[in-house]
Amino acid sequence: MVENRRFLNILAHLVLILGVAFVAFPVYIALIASTHGQNDFLSGVIPLLPGHDTIRNYSAMMTQGLASSGAPPLWLMLGNSLIMALSISIGKIAISIISAFAIVYFRFPGRMIAFWLIFVTLMLPVEVRILPTYKVVAELGMLNTYAGLTVPLIASATATFLFRQVFLTIPEELMEAARIDGAGPMKFFWDILLPLSRTNIAALFVILFIYGWNQYLWPLLVTTGTDHYTIVLGIKRMADIADQQPEWNFIMSTVVLAMVPPVLVVIFMQRLFVKGLIETEK
Amino acid sequence: MAAITLESVGKTYAGGVTAVHAIDLAIEDGEFLVLVGPSGCGKSTLLRMIAGLETISSGAVKIGNRVVNQVEPAERDIAMVFQNYALYPHMSVRENLAYGLKNRGVPKDEIARRVAEAAKILEIGGFLDRKPRALSGGQRQRVAMGRAIVREPAAFLFDEPLSNLDAKLRVQMRGEIKQLQARLGTTSIYVTHDQLEAMTLAHRLVVLNGGRIEQVGTPLEVYRKPASTFVAAFIGSPAMNLLQAEVSGGRVRLGGASLPAPGAAEGKVTLGLRPEDLQRTRPGAEGALLMNVAYVEELGAQRLVHGTVGGQSLVCAQPVESDLGDTLTLTADPAAVHLFDAASGKRLG
Ligand SMILES: Nc1ncnc2c1ncn2[C@@H]1O[C@H](COP(=O)(O)OP(=O)(O)O)[C@@H](O)[C@H]1O
Ligand SMILES: [Mg+2]
């Protein structure tokens, strides 16, 4: 019995390690590739050990970009992506939490209609409504603007459901106690609902930040000038050139840099997230 | 501190359920009034109307001399203690106590003074900086009371505040609430379904049944002279025996037995006898109740004997030393005989 379990343990670990290796290997390749000079790829063999051109690659990408494939300097694209990801996550969270607040705590005419309208937006992600949305954005003159990049992605209150569920788990007596304590609706929202939802906000922020950061189709449509390129768009541009070798060292250093912000968000938010999981009690 | 007056206060919920029917009640300044009744009888609804958490469908609620029907809960000068305590989970105990005061713009040093005072009274000074989740049930209960005390309100409203505690702690907190109320002298309305809690705490208790007042009185009045079979069965533990009987010739008759009932009108009645009022008498005594013993419950201080008299079930309390046979010969004092109208259940005489 004991031996048997030990065998299972080893097997389980083996599977896990294989899984991790499977996921981590491409990341490792990217990291290594970003440290080599351009000529190291010509042989067709992907190097597995670090090269000597790390600083040159990264500094070139940060400051100049890859003019040959029409990619602006990375700091610009990273900035754009950051603006986009932050606007989408913050905007969506703000809209969702406020609409959930209205739906759960207020009795107003058309409450159920509002609820169902929000529900419908769940079924209409950008990809589904992309043509009409593009038309609207174009007519409003929002092509090549940050507003054009972000507003259509914000304007669906999908996270409303999440917050509605969160609010429904908060006992009604808490709201009543707050009323007796002289807290009006907005004070209740700021002083009690918001702090109690902070772990959910953190979790949602992680998801939405990555969702915003990874957007490709929409930025591709609404940006024509390089000023508003996002990093994902940039990578695609660089890898996609027609009549020459892709410059893998530069592309991979871009990829590595593009990974950093989402990873940081996950690491930073996870602490809050886990802490919240441990101590949440409503 | 203030008196609270209810003038034919009623509540009909949106669904059409009438939870409270036109209740008239005057609660004196400094009084400890307990609303007691079975679950669903409208106690919470009534209390929440006084608190302002529920709209009042009809009638008027007055706190002091002011009709408060349209006044926000925060402006009613009341404090409420909830069954689940409703402490703000993300605030420390100190912040929980201070929150209401902060919202009404009480100066900082005054808040600190009141919090310190409440902490001293309730002995919660040791964990003012803890979050509620780091407290035991009893400690949370104290914090909930503290939050009420710091407000220095005209009235405390309690909605089953002890129901979430274990039996031992409940008894202890019951005593503390009683002492606290006596010390502060604040008008208090306390809702419970536990008749023992009601009896031990109340200056006066109000027995509610189906949204109507069944009886109002001091615990002893209600215990000694229950106004109806409902009250008789609800107040007192073990519950009063209610038996179908008949009055004739100044005695209430039950099968072969009869008990004195001077002045009672002839006809069918419900006879009420408290288990503790039944005494054993010598076998063959005239008019005595003959009880067939079914089983005995030992309670330590006394034993409860369950059985039947003339086919109707009966419980009587006996001292532990007594040796019981298969039948008991029982009698009761005339003063311990309660008679109720057989049809309406209302008390006779
Ligand atoms: N919000 C509500 N809507 C409709 N009916 C309600 C509501 N709250 C309570 N009731 C009904 O009113 C009656 C009294 O409820 P409640 O005051 O909570 O009773 P208690 O506190 O005595 O147990 C019950 O029949 C209950 O079902
Ligand atoms: Mg209740």
XYZ file of C-alpha atoms and ligand atoms in Angstrom:
659
model
C 0.000 0.000 0.000
C 2.766 2.396 1.032
C 4.964 1.509 -1.935
C 2.011 1.877 -4.153
C 1.307 5.388 -2.909
C 4.939 6.297 -3.302
C 4.834 5.172 -6.880
C 1.745 7.301 -7.463
C 3.500 10.240 -5.878
C 6.452 9.899 -8.202
C 4.170 9.492 -11.159
C 2.159 12.575 -10.208
C 5.313 14.624 -9.843
C 6.647 13.349 -13.113
C 3.496 14.401 -14.906
C 3.572 17.795 -13.221
C 7.225 18.360 -14.048
C 6.629 17.374 -17.647
C 3.709 19.783 -17.777
C 5.769 22.622 -16.363
C 8.618 21.887 -18.759
C 6.189 21.818 -21.620
C 4.858 25.255 -20.713
C 8.166 26.760 -19.653
C 10.309 25.601 -22.536
C 8.988 28.045 -25.153
C 9.414 30.864 -22.648
C 12.993 29.736 -22.109
C 13.611 29.663 -25.855
C 12.275 33.185 -26.174
C 14.467 34.364 -23.332
C 17.579 32.756 -24.846
C 16.810 33.967 -28.329
C 16.628 37.535 -27.069
C 20.254 37.311 -25.911
C 21.766 36.371 -29.259
C 22.937 38.360 -32.241
C 21.024 38.249 -35.467
C 23.403 35.907 -37.280
C 23.047 33.145 -34.713
C 19.705 32.188 -36.228
C 20.840 31.875 -39.810
C 22.002 28.301 -39.330
C 18.394 27.309 -38.700
C 19.292 25.818 -35.316
C 17.710 27.477 -32.337
C 20.410 28.186 -29.710
C 19.753 26.778 -26.247
C 22.445 28.661 -24.310
C 22.578 32.408 -23.655
C 24.387 34.647 -26.140
C 26.241 37.922 -25.716
C 23.978 40.517 -27.293
C 21.401 40.963 -24.558
C 22.021 44.623 -23.859
C 22.340 45.532 -27.501
C 19.052 43.846 -28.415
C 17.024 45.299 -25.621
C 18.374 48.822 -25.827
C 17.916 48.894 -29.581
C 14.299 47.800 -29.274
C 13.485 50.152 -26.455
C 14.906 53.226 -28.126
C 14.588 52.688 -31.883
C 12.182 49.906 -32.549
C 12.334 47.941 -35.767
C 11.946 50.458 -38.532
C 12.208 47.850 -41.267
C 8.913 46.288 -40.202
C 7.267 49.544 -39.213
C 7.393 48.995 -35.467
C 7.950 52.059 -33.291
C 10.225 51.952 -30.238
C 9.048 49.522 -27.616
C 8.544 52.046 -24.863
C 5.819 53.628 -26.982
C 4.039 50.358 -27.635
C 4.440 49.194 -24.068
C 2.975 52.504 -22.955
C 0.047 52.129 -25.322
C -0.621 48.614 -24.164
C -0.410 49.722 -20.580
C -2.865 52.537 -21.199
C -5.185 50.174 -22.965
C -4.995 47.391 -20.391
C -5.390 49.766 -17.475
C -8.265 51.701 -19.028
C -10.107 48.522 -19.871
C -9.640 46.898 -16.498
C -10.334 50.002 -14.435
C -13.161 51.141 -16.676
C -14.849 47.766 -16.693
C -14.523 47.302 -12.971
C -15.898 50.774 -12.301
C -18.880 50.331 -14.586
C -19.642 46.815 -13.412
C -19.435 47.523 -9.723
C -21.641 50.579 -9.997
C -24.269 48.820 -12.074
C -24.234 45.825 -9.729
C -24.683 48.238 -6.830
C -27.717 49.770 -8.530
C -29.250 46.433 -9.389
C -28.794 44.832 -6.009
C -29.512 47.710 -3.649
C -32.040 49.930 -5.394
C -35.614 49.310 -6.425
C -36.219 51.407 -9.507
C -38.567 51.047 -12.449
C -36.980 49.060 -15.240
C -34.573 47.355 -12.880
C -35.121 43.939 -14.400
C -34.879 45.344 -17.928
C -31.566 46.945 -17.055
C -30.441 43.671 -15.614
C -31.317 41.743 -18.752
C -29.744 44.321 -21.033
C -26.538 43.881 -19.118
C -26.965 40.163 -19.383
C -27.220 40.484 -23.157
C -23.851 42.245 -23.353
C -22.402 39.019 -22.013
C -23.346 37.363 -25.264
C -21.904 40.135 -27.388
C -18.147 40.352 -27.029
C -16.316 42.719 -29.356
C -15.610 40.027 -31.917
C -19.328 39.490 -32.467
C -20.282 43.122 -32.835
C -17.050 44.205 -34.443
C -18.403 45.678 -37.673
C -21.109 47.903 -36.216
C -18.771 48.893 -33.423
C -16.072 49.824 -35.907
C -18.588 51.892 -37.837
C -19.664 53.752 -34.736
C -16.097 54.398 -33.636
C -15.131 55.579 -37.112
C -18.085 57.931 -37.406
C -17.323 59.383 -34.015
C -13.821 60.147 -35.237
C -12.236 57.898 -32.656
C -9.917 55.964 -34.964
C -6.318 56.286 -33.854
C -7.253 57.529 -30.411
C -6.972 55.942 -27.001
C -10.708 56.371 -26.586
C -11.272 54.372 -29.751
C -8.944 51.682 -28.482
C -10.542 51.279 -25.097
C -14.140 52.515 -24.881
C -15.722 49.793 -27.043
C -14.014 47.158 -24.930
C -15.075 48.804 -21.700
C -18.656 49.227 -22.787
C -19.939 45.862 -21.733
C -20.739 45.219 -18.144
C -19.831 41.562 -18.087
C -18.320 41.754 -14.635
C -21.627 43.070 -13.304
C -22.628 39.486 -12.657
C -19.616 38.802 -10.571
C -20.213 41.830 -8.392
C -23.898 41.075 -8.168
C -23.069 37.659 -6.769
C -20.579 39.195 -4.363
C -23.094 41.743 -3.140
C -25.756 39.096 -2.702
C -23.480 37.265 -0.270
C -23.117 40.355 1.892
C -25.795 40.069 4.592
C -28.587 42.564 4.371
C -28.146 43.384 8.039
C -24.836 44.994 7.196
C -26.632 47.491 5.010
C -29.229 48.026 7.695
C -26.589 48.513 10.361
C -24.943 51.074 8.107
C -28.255 52.851 7.617
C -28.714 53.068 11.362
C -25.135 54.261 11.614
C -26.077 57.139 9.344
C -24.386 55.977 6.156
C -26.314 56.940 3.029
C -26.163 54.798 -0.102
C -22.914 56.274 -1.435
C -21.219 56.165 1.921
C -22.286 52.555 2.282
C -20.804 51.887 -1.141
C -17.452 53.500 -0.369
C -17.051 52.503 3.246
C -18.435 48.989 3.181
C -19.166 47.473 -0.214
C -15.940 48.521 -1.861
C -13.607 47.300 0.894
C -15.548 44.043 1.135
C -15.212 43.477 -2.608
C -11.539 44.298 -2.793
C -10.370 40.727 -3.276
C -12.871 40.263 -6.073
C -11.731 43.511 -7.596
C -8.155 42.288 -7.454
C -9.007 38.999 -9.134
C -11.014 40.727 -11.788
C -8.269 43.263 -12.330
C -5.809 40.489 -13.118
C -8.145 38.881 -15.610
C -9.123 42.119 -17.306
C -5.586 43.474 -17.399
C -4.425 40.417 -19.279
C -7.516 40.533 -21.462
C -6.747 44.155 -22.358
C -3.030 43.563 -22.762
C -3.580 40.675 -25.153
C -6.078 42.469 -27.403
C -5.077 42.099 -31.020
C -8.015 42.228 -33.384
C -9.511 45.452 -32.154
C -6.287 47.503 -32.035
C -5.483 46.173 -35.491
C -8.724 47.666 -36.785
C -8.795 51.041 -35.092
C -5.123 51.994 -35.328
C -3.510 52.914 -38.588
C -0.598 55.035 -37.424
C 2.210 53.624 -35.335
C 1.531 56.159 -32.575
C -1.202 53.974 -31.124
C 0.306 50.572 -31.774
C 0.106 48.140 -28.916
C 2.841 45.687 -28.129
C 0.936 42.618 -29.306
C 0.266 44.355 -32.583
C 3.947 45.249 -32.825
C 5.104 41.685 -32.325
C 2.778 40.521 -35.032
C 4.057 43.211 -37.398
C 7.673 42.252 -36.779
C 7.147 38.535 -37.239
C 5.043 39.002 -40.329
C 7.413 40.656 -42.734
C 7.277 39.303 -46.235
C 10.615 39.410 -47.990
C 13.340 38.918 -45.431
C 14.322 36.829 -42.426
C 12.390 37.778 -39.292
C 14.853 39.262 -36.807
C 14.212 36.747 -34.078
C 16.569 38.295 -31.555
C 14.620 41.571 -31.669
C 11.251 39.903 -31.827
C 12.041 37.729 -28.849
C 13.300 40.603 -26.765
C 9.993 42.327 -27.534
C 8.115 39.210 -26.522
C 10.016 39.016 -23.253
C 9.332 42.643 -22.476
C 5.690 42.195 -23.386
C 5.423 39.434 -20.837
C 6.756 41.499 -17.979
C 3.762 43.724 -17.121
C 1.150 40.946 -17.015
C 3.506 38.823 -14.953
C 4.071 41.693 -12.552
C 0.328 42.252 -12.270
C -0.256 38.604 -11.513
C 2.528 38.462 -8.947
C 1.511 41.652 -7.208
C -2.219 40.994 -7.261
C -1.866 37.387 -6.273
C -0.601 38.434 -2.882
C -3.696 40.529 -2.309
C -5.814 37.825 -3.835
C -4.532 35.036 -1.613
C -4.599 37.247 1.445
C -8.195 38.006 0.655
C -9.041 34.378 0.214
C -7.671 33.591 3.631
C -9.339 36.361 5.552
C -12.604 36.968 3.733
C -15.570 36.596 5.983
C -18.750 38.404 5.324
C -34.034 58.338 26.540
C -37.637 58.366 25.517
C -40.955 56.629 25.599
C -42.068 54.846 22.446
C -45.697 54.759 21.424
C -47.264 52.593 18.766
C -50.656 53.745 17.527
C -52.477 51.035 15.571
C -49.288 50.181 13.720
C -49.791 47.679 10.923
C -47.680 46.168 8.192
C -48.760 44.572 4.966
C -45.906 43.406 2.757
C -45.905 43.987 -0.973
C -46.927 40.393 -1.563
C -50.110 40.975 0.436
C -48.964 39.248 3.626
C -50.199 41.176 6.645
C -47.440 40.534 9.157
C -48.645 42.966 11.820
C -52.240 43.956 12.532
C -52.942 47.406 14.042
C -50.927 47.178 17.233
C -51.334 49.680 20.069
C -48.583 49.745 22.627
C -47.013 52.273 24.947
C -43.446 51.625 26.046
C -42.396 53.713 28.993
C -39.200 55.636 29.294
C -36.520 53.297 30.638
C -38.642 50.211 30.301
C -37.304 46.845 29.144
C -40.033 45.481 26.918
C -39.790 42.037 25.354
C -41.727 41.019 22.259
C -42.107 37.267 22.353
C -43.889 34.815 20.121
C -43.289 31.892 17.819
C -41.344 32.268 14.613
C -43.219 34.200 11.941
C -45.560 36.027 14.314
C -44.317 39.441 13.197
C -41.904 40.358 16.000
C -39.062 41.329 13.717
C -41.370 43.208 11.407
C -42.687 45.268 14.302
C -39.207 45.992 15.606
C -37.932 46.914 12.162
C -40.797 49.342 11.725
C -39.757 51.022 14.946
C -36.149 51.086 13.709
C -37.191 52.526 10.369
C -35.845 49.628 8.346
C -39.325 48.703 7.188
C -41.985 51.124 5.996
C -45.078 51.464 8.170
C -48.247 50.493 6.294
C -50.689 52.032 8.744
C -50.711 53.820 12.070
C -47.954 55.846 13.698
C -44.752 55.182 15.592
C -43.736 57.848 18.089
C -40.344 58.096 19.727
C -40.574 60.667 22.476
C -43.181 63.107 21.205
C -42.155 62.857 17.589
C -43.939 60.801 14.959
C -41.102 59.079 13.138
C -42.934 57.291 10.323
C -41.044 59.261 7.677
C -37.771 59.656 9.580
C -34.622 57.869 8.417
C -33.274 55.172 10.798
C -30.187 57.219 11.555
C -32.322 60.163 12.645
C -34.571 58.170 14.946
C -32.094 58.157 17.785
C -32.181 54.391 18.180
C -29.542 51.695 18.082
C -30.109 48.149 16.987
C -28.397 44.858 17.806
C -28.850 42.210 15.122
C -29.014 38.460 15.485
C -25.934 37.953 13.323
C -24.325 41.041 14.914
C -23.822 42.696 11.490
C -20.346 43.924 12.419
C -18.407 45.454 9.539
C -15.942 42.646 8.768
C -13.204 44.870 7.366
C -13.137 47.300 10.267
C -11.451 46.803 13.612
C -13.608 46.671 16.712
C -12.692 50.289 17.428
C -13.722 51.377 13.932
C -16.927 49.390 14.213
C -17.832 51.268 17.369
C -16.782 54.631 15.984
C -18.342 54.380 12.537
C -21.797 55.675 13.436
C -20.379 58.506 15.511
C -17.975 59.520 12.765
C -20.837 59.645 10.288
C -22.760 62.034 12.462
C -19.799 64.309 12.914
C -19.046 63.682 16.566
C -15.633 65.217 17.388
C -12.667 62.849 17.518
C -11.903 63.147 21.219
C -15.554 62.629 22.088
C -15.611 59.472 19.957
C -12.476 58.222 21.688
C -14.013 58.920 25.087
C -17.250 57.081 24.287
C -15.467 54.119 22.736
C -13.214 53.823 25.765
C -16.207 53.990 28.071
C -18.185 51.365 26.162
C -15.088 49.170 26.033
C -14.791 49.432 29.786
C -18.448 48.642 30.436
C -18.411 45.638 28.120
C -14.852 44.534 28.886
C -13.822 44.563 25.252
C -10.864 46.890 25.752
C -8.427 44.041 25.144
C -9.315 43.549 21.509
C -10.271 46.971 20.198
C -7.787 46.638 17.366
C -8.861 43.193 16.239
C -11.133 42.484 13.321
C -14.485 40.844 14.109
C -13.433 37.517 12.569
C -10.750 37.210 15.234
C -13.395 37.272 17.984
C -15.492 34.541 19.535
C -19.261 34.616 19.268
C -19.650 36.073 22.743
C -17.083 38.777 22.061
C -18.776 39.717 18.800
C -22.014 39.953 20.705
C -20.373 42.393 23.103
C -19.013 44.472 20.258
C -22.470 44.617 18.727
C -23.768 45.874 22.062
C -20.889 48.307 22.259
C -21.822 49.739 18.915
C -25.293 50.374 20.306
C -24.042 51.878 23.557
C -21.639 54.420 22.063
C -24.513 56.017 20.208
C -26.128 56.901 23.555
C -29.507 56.487 21.875
C -33.031 57.046 23.143
C -33.737 53.353 22.723
C -32.042 50.011 22.132
C -33.679 47.573 19.761
C -32.600 43.949 19.975
C -33.603 41.344 17.397
C -32.877 37.899 18.843
C -29.354 38.961 19.780
C -28.506 35.767 21.636
C -29.812 33.181 19.198
C -26.411 32.516 17.647
C -24.709 31.763 20.943
C -24.374 28.413 22.655
C -26.664 27.704 25.589
C -24.209 28.546 28.341
C -23.076 31.814 26.823
C -26.665 32.740 26.139
C -27.497 32.533 29.837
C -24.453 34.590 30.725
C -25.094 37.289 28.116
C -28.743 37.370 29.137
C -27.676 38.337 32.621
C -25.281 40.933 31.286
C -27.872 42.530 29.037
C -30.260 42.752 31.955
C -27.670 44.418 34.191
C -26.531 46.716 31.445
C -30.032 47.906 30.731
C -30.680 48.470 34.420
C -27.453 50.443 34.712
C -27.972 52.617 31.631
C -31.734 52.919 32.071
C -32.222 53.120 28.321
C -35.617 52.191 26.921
C -35.195 48.793 25.295
C -37.292 46.637 23.024
C -36.117 43.070 22.769
C -37.400 40.482 20.340
C -37.111 36.775 21.082
C -38.891 33.514 20.414
C -37.471 32.053 23.620
C -40.020 32.376 26.409
C -37.396 31.846 29.091
C -35.340 34.747 27.752
C -38.501 36.819 27.664
C -39.439 35.923 31.239
C -36.008 36.620 32.666
C -35.332 39.898 30.882
C -38.597 41.720 30.630
C -40.070 44.412 32.799
C -43.104 43.779 30.679
C -43.575 41.271 27.949
C -45.807 41.317 24.932
C -46.918 37.969 23.577
C -47.548 38.146 19.854
C -49.478 35.635 17.810
C -50.110 35.953 14.089
C -49.328 39.664 14.058
C -51.662 40.470 16.949
C -51.013 41.116 20.619
C -52.179 38.182 22.669
C -51.249 39.603 26.073
C -49.209 42.382 27.656
C -48.020 42.183 31.230
C -45.171 41.633 33.633
C -43.616 38.159 33.401
C -45.401 37.068 36.582
C -48.767 38.399 35.465
C -48.463 36.577 32.186
C -47.309 33.420 33.904
C -49.982 33.485 36.567
C -52.885 34.709 34.496
C -52.336 33.803 30.851
C -54.981 35.565 28.788
C -55.502 32.689 26.398
C -54.635 29.091 25.753
C -51.995 30.351 23.293
C -50.176 32.294 25.998
C -50.714 29.489 28.482
C -49.061 26.984 26.177
C -46.288 29.370 25.118
C -45.140 30.837 28.428
C -43.702 28.537 31.066
C -41.611 25.440 30.747
C -42.671 22.678 30.882
C -45.759 23.932 29.090
C -49.116 24.160 30.810
C -51.406 21.140 30.398
C -54.524 22.016 28.438
C -57.385 19.556 28.870
C -60.926 19.403 27.604
C -63.264 19.594 30.600
C -66.702 20.656 31.676
C -67.913 22.942 34.452
C -70.924 21.990 36.484
C -71.936 22.808 40.033
C -68.942 25.009 40.760
C -66.463 22.285 39.861
C -64.584 21.566 36.711
C -65.007 17.936 35.788
C -62.728 15.730 33.801
C -63.840 12.124 33.517
C -64.301 10.943 37.063
C -62.200 13.713 38.569
C -63.207 17.207 39.539
C -61.420 20.287 40.776
C -62.878 23.298 42.528
C -63.829 26.133 40.199
C -65.940 28.492 42.212
C -68.061 30.911 40.247
C -67.343 29.441 36.826
C -70.155 29.376 34.286
C -71.489 25.978 33.310
C -70.437 24.386 30.036
C -67.458 23.124 28.093
C -64.089 24.668 28.946
C -60.405 24.155 28.412
C -58.757 23.419 31.723
C -55.214 24.652 32.199
C -52.953 23.098 34.830
C -49.253 23.843 35.151
C -47.174 20.679 35.689
C -45.558 22.253 38.745
C -48.953 23.033 40.326
C -50.055 19.399 40.461
C -49.534 17.768 43.829
C -49.902 14.196 44.873
C -52.600 13.357 47.352
C -53.668 10.231 49.143
C -55.171 7.540 46.918
C -58.941 7.625 46.842
C -59.210 11.310 47.728
C -62.429 12.825 46.482
C -62.304 14.381 42.999
C -58.609 13.685 42.521
C -57.094 13.196 39.066
C -55.944 9.658 38.378
C -52.932 9.766 36.101
C -51.635 6.742 34.229
C -47.883 7.089 34.069
C -46.342 6.536 30.627
C -42.738 7.590 31.139
C -40.545 9.790 33.299
C -37.971 12.438 32.342
C -35.273 13.067 34.935
C -34.195 16.705 34.971
C -31.968 16.511 38.011
C -33.739 19.102 40.133
C -37.082 17.465 39.492
C -38.620 14.832 37.312
C -41.308 15.241 34.712
C -43.920 12.534 34.663
C -45.737 12.059 31.372
C -48.987 10.179 31.233
C -52.702 10.422 30.619
C -55.801 11.405 32.523
C -59.078 10.186 31.103
C -57.378 9.649 27.728
C -55.849 13.159 27.558
C -52.135 13.612 27.933
C -50.827 15.250 31.074
C -47.426 16.197 32.420
C -46.665 16.784 36.055
C -43.515 17.758 37.887
C -42.515 15.659 40.884
C -39.642 15.797 43.326
C -36.824 13.389 42.437
C -37.082 11.315 45.616
C -40.712 10.433 45.048
C -41.389 6.788 44.297
C -43.878 6.500 41.487
C -46.234 3.669 40.749
C -48.249 3.079 37.610
C -50.816 5.638 38.629
C -50.562 8.950 40.429
C -53.321 10.565 42.403
C -53.102 14.298 41.785
C -54.853 17.406 42.873
C -54.392 21.152 42.405
C -55.011 24.277 44.379
C -58.089 26.251 43.293
C -55.766 29.182 42.546
C -53.801 27.000 40.143
C -56.829 26.102 38.054
C -56.965 28.070 34.804
C -60.138 28.005 32.763
C -60.374 29.048 29.128
C -63.300 29.313 26.776
C -63.410 26.037 24.856
C -64.128 27.762 21.542
C -62.157 31.025 21.579
C -59.398 29.978 23.954
C -59.817 33.217 25.926
C -59.371 33.150 29.669
C -62.511 32.841 31.783
C -62.608 34.784 35.047
N -39.895 41.124 3.200
C -40.995 40.382 3.386
N -41.897 40.235 2.397
C -42.996 39.500 2.576
N -43.320 38.888 3.724
C -42.471 38.996 4.747
C -41.260 39.747 4.643
N -40.607 39.689 5.824
C -41.376 38.925 6.622
N -42.489 38.509 5.994
C -43.579 37.686 6.565
O -44.113 38.359 7.659
C -44.378 37.472 8.726
C -43.656 37.934 9.983
O -42.270 37.848 9.780
P -41.245 38.280 10.913
O -41.598 39.607 11.415
O -39.878 38.113 10.360
O -41.501 37.166 12.008
P -40.678 36.825 13.329
O -39.562 37.781 13.467
O -41.676 36.910 14.431
O -40.220 35.418 13.150
C -43.955 36.099 8.265
O -45.108 35.430 7.840
C -43.041 36.378 7.119
O -43.143 35.361 6.150
Mg -37.429 37.459 13.428
